[in-house]
CSV table of C-alpha atoms in Angstrom, one decimal:
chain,number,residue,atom,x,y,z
E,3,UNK,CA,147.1,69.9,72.7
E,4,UNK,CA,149.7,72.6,72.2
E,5,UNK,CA,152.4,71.4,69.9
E,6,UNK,CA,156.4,73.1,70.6
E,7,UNK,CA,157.9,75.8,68.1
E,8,UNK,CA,159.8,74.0,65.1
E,9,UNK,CA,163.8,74.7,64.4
E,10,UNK,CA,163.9,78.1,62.5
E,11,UNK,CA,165.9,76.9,59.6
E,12,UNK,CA,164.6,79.7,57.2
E,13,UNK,CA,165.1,83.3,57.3
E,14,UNK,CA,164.2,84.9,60.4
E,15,UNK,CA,160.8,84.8,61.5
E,16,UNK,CA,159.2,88.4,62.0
E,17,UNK,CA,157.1,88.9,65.0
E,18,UNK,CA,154.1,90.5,63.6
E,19,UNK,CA,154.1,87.5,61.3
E,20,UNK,CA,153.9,85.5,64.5
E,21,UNK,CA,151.3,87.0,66.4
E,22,UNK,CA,149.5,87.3,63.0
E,23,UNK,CA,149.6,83.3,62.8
E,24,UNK,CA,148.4,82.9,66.4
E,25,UNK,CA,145.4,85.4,65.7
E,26,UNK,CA,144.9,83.2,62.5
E,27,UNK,CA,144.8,80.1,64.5
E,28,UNK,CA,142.3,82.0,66.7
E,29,UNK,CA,139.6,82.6,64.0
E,30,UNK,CA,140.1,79.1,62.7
E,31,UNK,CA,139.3,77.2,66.4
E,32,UNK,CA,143.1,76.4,67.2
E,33,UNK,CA,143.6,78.8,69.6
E,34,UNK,CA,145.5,76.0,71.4
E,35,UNK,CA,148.1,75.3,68.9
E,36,UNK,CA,151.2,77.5,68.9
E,37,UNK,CA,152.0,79.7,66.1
E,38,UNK,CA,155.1,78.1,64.9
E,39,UNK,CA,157.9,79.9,62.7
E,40,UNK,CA,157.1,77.7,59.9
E,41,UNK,CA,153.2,78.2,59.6
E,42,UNK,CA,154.0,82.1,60.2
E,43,UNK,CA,156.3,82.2,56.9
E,44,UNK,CA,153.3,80.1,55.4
E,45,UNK,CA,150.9,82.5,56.2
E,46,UNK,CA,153.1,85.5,55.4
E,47,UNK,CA,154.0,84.6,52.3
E,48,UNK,CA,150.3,84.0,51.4
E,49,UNK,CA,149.4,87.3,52.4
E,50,UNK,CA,152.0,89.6,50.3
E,51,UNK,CA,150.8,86.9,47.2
E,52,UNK,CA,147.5,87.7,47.8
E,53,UNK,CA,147.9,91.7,48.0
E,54,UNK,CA,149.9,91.3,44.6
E,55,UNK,CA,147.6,89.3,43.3
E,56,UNK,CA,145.1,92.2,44.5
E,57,UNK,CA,147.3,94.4,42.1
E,58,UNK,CA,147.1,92.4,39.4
E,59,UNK,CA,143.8,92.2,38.9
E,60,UNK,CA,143.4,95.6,39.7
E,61,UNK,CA,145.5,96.3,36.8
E,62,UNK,CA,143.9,94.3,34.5
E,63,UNK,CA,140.7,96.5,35.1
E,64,UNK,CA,142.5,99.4,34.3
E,65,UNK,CA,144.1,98.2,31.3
E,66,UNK,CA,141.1,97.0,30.1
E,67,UNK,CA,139.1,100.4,30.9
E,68,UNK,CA,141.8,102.2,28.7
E,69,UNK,CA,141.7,99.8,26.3
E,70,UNK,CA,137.6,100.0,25.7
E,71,UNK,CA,138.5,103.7,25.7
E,72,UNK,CA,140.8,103.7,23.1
E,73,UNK,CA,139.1,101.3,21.1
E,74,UNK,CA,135.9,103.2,20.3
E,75,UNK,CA,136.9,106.6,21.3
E,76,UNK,CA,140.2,106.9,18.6
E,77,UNK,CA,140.8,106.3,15.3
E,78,UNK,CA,138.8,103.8,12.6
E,79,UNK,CA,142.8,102.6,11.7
E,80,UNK,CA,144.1,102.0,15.2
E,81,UNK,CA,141.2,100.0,17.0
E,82,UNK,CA,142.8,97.2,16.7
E,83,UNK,CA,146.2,98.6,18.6
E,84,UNK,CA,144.3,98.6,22.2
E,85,UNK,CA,143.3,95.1,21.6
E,86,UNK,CA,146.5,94.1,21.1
E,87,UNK,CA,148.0,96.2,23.9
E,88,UNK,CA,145.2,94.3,26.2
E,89,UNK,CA,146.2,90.7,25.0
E,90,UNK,CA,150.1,91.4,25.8
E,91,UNK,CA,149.0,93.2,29.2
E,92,UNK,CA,147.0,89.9,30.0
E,93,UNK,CA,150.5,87.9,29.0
E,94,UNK,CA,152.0,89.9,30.9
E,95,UNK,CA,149.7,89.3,34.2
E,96,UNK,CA,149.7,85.6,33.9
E,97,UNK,CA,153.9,85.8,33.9
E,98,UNK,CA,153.6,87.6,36.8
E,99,UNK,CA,151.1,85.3,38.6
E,100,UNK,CA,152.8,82.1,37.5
E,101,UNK,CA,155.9,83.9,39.4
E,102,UNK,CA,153.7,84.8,42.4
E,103,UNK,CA,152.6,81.1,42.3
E,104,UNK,CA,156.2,79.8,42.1
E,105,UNK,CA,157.2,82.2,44.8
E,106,UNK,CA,154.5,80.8,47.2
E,107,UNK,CA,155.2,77.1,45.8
E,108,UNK,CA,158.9,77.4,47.2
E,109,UNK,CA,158.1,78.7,50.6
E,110,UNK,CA,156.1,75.5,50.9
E,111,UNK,CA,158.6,72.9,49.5
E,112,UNK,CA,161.3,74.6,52.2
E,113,UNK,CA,159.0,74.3,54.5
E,114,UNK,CA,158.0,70.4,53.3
E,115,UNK,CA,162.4,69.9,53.5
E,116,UNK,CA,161.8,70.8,57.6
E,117,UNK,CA,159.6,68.6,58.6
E,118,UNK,CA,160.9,65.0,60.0
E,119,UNK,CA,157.6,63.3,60.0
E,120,UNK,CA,155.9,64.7,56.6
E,121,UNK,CA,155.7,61.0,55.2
E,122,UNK,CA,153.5,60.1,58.4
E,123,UNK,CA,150.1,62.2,57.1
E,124,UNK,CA,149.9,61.6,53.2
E,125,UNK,CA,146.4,63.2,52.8
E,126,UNK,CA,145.7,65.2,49.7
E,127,UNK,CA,142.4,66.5,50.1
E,128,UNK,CA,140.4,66.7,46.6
E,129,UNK,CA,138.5,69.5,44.8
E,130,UNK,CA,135.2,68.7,46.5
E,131,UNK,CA,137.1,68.4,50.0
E,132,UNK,CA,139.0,71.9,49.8
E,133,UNK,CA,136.3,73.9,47.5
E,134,UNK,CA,133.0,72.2,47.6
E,135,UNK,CA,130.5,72.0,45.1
E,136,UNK,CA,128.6,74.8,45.9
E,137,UNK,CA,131.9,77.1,45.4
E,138,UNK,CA,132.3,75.4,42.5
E,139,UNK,CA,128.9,76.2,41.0
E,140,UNK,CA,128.9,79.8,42.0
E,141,UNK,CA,132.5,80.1,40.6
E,142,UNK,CA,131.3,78.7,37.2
E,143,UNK,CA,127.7,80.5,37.1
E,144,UNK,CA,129.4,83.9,37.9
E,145,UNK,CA,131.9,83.1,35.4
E,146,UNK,CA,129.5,81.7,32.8
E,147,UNK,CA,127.1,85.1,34.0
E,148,UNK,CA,129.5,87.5,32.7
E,149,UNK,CA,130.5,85.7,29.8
E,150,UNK,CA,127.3,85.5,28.7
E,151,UNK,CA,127.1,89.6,29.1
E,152,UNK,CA,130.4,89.9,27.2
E,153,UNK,CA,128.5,87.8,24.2
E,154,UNK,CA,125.4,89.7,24.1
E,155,UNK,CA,127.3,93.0,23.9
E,156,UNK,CA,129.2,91.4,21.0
E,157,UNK,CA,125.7,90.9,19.4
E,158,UNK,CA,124.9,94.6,19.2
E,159,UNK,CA,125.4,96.6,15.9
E,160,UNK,CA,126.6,99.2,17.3
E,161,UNK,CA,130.6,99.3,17.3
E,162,UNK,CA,130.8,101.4,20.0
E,163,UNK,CA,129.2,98.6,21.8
E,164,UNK,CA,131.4,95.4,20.3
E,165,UNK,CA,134.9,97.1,20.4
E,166,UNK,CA,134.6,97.6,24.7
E,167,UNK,CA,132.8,94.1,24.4
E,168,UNK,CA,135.6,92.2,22.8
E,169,UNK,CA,137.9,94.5,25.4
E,170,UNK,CA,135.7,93.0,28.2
E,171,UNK,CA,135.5,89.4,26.9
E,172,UNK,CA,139.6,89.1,27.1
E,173,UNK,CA,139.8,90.9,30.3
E,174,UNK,CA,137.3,88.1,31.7
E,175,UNK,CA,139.2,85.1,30.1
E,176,UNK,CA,142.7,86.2,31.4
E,177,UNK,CA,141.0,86.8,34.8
E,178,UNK,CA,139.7,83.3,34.7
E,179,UNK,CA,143.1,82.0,33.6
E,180,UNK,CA,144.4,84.0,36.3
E,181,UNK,CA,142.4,82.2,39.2
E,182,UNK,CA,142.7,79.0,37.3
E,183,UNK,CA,146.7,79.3,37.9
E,184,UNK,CA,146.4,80.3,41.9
E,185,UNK,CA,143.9,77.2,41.9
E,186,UNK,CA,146.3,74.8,41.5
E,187,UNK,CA,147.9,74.9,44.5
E,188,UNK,CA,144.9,74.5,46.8
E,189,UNK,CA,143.8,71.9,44.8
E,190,UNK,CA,146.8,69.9,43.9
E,191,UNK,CA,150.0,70.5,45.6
E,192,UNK,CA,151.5,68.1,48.6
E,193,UNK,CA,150.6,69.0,52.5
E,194,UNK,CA,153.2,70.3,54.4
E,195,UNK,CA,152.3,69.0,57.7
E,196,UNK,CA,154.2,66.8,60.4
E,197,UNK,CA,151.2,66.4,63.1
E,198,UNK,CA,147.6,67.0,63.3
E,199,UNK,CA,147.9,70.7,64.5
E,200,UNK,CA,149.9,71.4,60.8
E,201,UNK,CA,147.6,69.2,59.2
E,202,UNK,CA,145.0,70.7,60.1
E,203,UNK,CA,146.2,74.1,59.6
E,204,UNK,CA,147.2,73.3,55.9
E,205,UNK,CA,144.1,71.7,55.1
E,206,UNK,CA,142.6,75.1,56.6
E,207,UNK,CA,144.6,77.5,54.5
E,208,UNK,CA,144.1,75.3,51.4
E,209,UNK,CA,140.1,75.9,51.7
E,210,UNK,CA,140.7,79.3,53.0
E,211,UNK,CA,142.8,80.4,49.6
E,212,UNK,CA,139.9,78.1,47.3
E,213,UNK,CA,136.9,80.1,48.8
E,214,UNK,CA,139.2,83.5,48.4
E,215,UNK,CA,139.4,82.8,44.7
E,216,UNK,CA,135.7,82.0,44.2
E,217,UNK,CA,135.3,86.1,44.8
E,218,UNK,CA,134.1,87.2,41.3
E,219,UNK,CA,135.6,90.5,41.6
E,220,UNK,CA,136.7,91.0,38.3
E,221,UNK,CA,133.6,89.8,36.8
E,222,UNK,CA,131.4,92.5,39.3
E,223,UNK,CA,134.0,95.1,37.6
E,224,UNK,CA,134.7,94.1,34.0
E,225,UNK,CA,130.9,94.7,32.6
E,226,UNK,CA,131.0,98.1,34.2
E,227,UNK,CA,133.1,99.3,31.6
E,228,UNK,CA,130.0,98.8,29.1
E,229,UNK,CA,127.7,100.7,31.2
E,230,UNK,CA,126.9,104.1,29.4
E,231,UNK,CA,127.3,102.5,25.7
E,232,UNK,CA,125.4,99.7,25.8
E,233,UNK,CA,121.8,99.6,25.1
E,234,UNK,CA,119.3,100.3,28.5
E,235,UNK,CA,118.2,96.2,27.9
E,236,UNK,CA,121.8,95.2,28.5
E,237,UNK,CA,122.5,97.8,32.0
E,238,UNK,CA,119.4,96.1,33.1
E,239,UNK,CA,120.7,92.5,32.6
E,240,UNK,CA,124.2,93.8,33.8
E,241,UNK,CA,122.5,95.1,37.6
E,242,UNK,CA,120.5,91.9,37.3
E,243,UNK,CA,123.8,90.1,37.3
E,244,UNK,CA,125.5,91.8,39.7
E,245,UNK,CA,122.3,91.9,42.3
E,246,UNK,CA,122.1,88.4,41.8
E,247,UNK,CA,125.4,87.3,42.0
E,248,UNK,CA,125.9,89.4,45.3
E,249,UNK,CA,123.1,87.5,47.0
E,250,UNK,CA,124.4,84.4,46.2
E,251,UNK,CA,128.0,84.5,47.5
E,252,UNK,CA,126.4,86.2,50.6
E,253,UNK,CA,123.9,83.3,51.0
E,254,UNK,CA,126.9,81.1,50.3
E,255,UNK,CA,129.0,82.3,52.8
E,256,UNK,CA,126.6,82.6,55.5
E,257,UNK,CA,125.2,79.0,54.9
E,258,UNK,CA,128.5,77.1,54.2
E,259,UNK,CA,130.5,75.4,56.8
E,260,UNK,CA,133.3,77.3,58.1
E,261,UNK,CA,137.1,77.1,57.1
E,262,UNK,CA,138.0,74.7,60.2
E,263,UNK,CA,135.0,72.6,59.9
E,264,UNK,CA,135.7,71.5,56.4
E,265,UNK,CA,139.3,70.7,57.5
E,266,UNK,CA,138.3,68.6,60.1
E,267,UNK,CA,135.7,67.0,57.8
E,268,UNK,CA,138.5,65.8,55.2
E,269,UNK,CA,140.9,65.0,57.9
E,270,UNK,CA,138.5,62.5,59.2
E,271,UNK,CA,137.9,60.7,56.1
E,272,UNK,CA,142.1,60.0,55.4
């Protein structure tokens, strides 16, 4: 059943972020509900969060490579400068997400302020609901995978091996602190729905944005800044990892339920 446009009582409503929500609501099997100004401001502000987000982490690569340069390739007296350069640049990144997520958080809640019948649909679907356990384990094992890198590296004598490690190892625990941060508001934060269409379109994005964040894509990237100084045991372990890890999220992706399914799987258990 299609469902009427809600009241504009934001800003303006581009069209490209219209036709963007009805080709969303396509790929998600709601090709029958009409793209509403709300859910396109949803879904817009989602995307440009996301591509800064994209930036971020991108940065944090880069700061990390030039601080695993730095560290081993200047002098004995000012190793420990890049390091600390790295730990304010990771500081720095999580301000900048916590805004992002604040940003995104107030879109929502004006959104929420709209809505006549909110009250009506008090679902708040859990961990297990919007992310799943198998997302879950692969998030932790990739996580736990490239820790355990960083920590071997930190084991070798050689300091031109433990300086990029220790560069590495803070690069992967302010990425993880990073995606912890964006988790939150899958996991926990109030629907923003009035009817089933917007509840099941919220319910969508939330498991949408989990299984986005599951992508271990600084974790593939981090290690490679070891490659080249570490011993030939470790580059072996580090391909392992990556080859490894790569088949799993494919097999996870190609064996999980889709987006919509899991929606309607949690929406059927309120």
């Amino acid at each position: 059943m299609t469902r009427e446009p809600l009241p504009d009582t934001g800003p303006p409503t581009r069209t490209t972020d219209l036709r963007m929500a009805g080709e969303w609501l396509a790929r998600h099997d709601l090709a029958d509900t009409h793209p509403t100004p709300l859910l396109a401001s949803r879904l817009a502000v989602r995307r440009r969060a996301r591509l800064a987000t994209y930036v971020i982490l991108a940065a944090l690569i880069i700061v990390s490579a030039l601080a695993a340069t730095s560290a081993f390739g200047g002098l004995q007296s000012r190793r420990p400068l890049p390091l600390l350069a790295l730990a304010a640049s990771v500081a720095g990144l999580l301000l900048a997400q916590s805004l992002l997520d604040r940003w995104v958080r107030r879109v929502d809640q004006r959104a929420g302020a709209t809505l006549s019948r909110r009250a009506a649909h008090t679902i708040q679907p859990g961990w297990q609901a919007v992310l799943g356990r198998p997302y879950a384990v692969f998030a932790v094992a990739t996580f736990a995978g490239a820790l355990v890198l960083a920590a071997s590296a930190l084991a070798v004598p050689d300091p031109t091996v433990r300086q990029p490690a220790v560069v590495v190892l803070i690069g992967l625990l302010g990425a993880t602190a990073i995606t912890a941060l964006q988790l939150r508001h899958p996991l926990s934060f109030p629907v923003v729905a009035e009817d089933e269409e917007s509840l099941a379109a919220d319910v969508i994005m939330r498991v949408e944005d989990a299984r986005e964040l599951t992508t271990p894509n600084v974790q593939w990237s981090l290690p490679v800044v070891l490659v080249g100084t570490a011993p030939g045991w470790w580059n072996a372990a580090a391909v392992a990892y990556l080859l490894l890890s790569l088949a799993a999220c494919v097999a996870l992706h190609a064996r999980t339920p889709s987006c919509a399914t899991v929606a309607r799987r949690a929406m059927s258990v309120r």
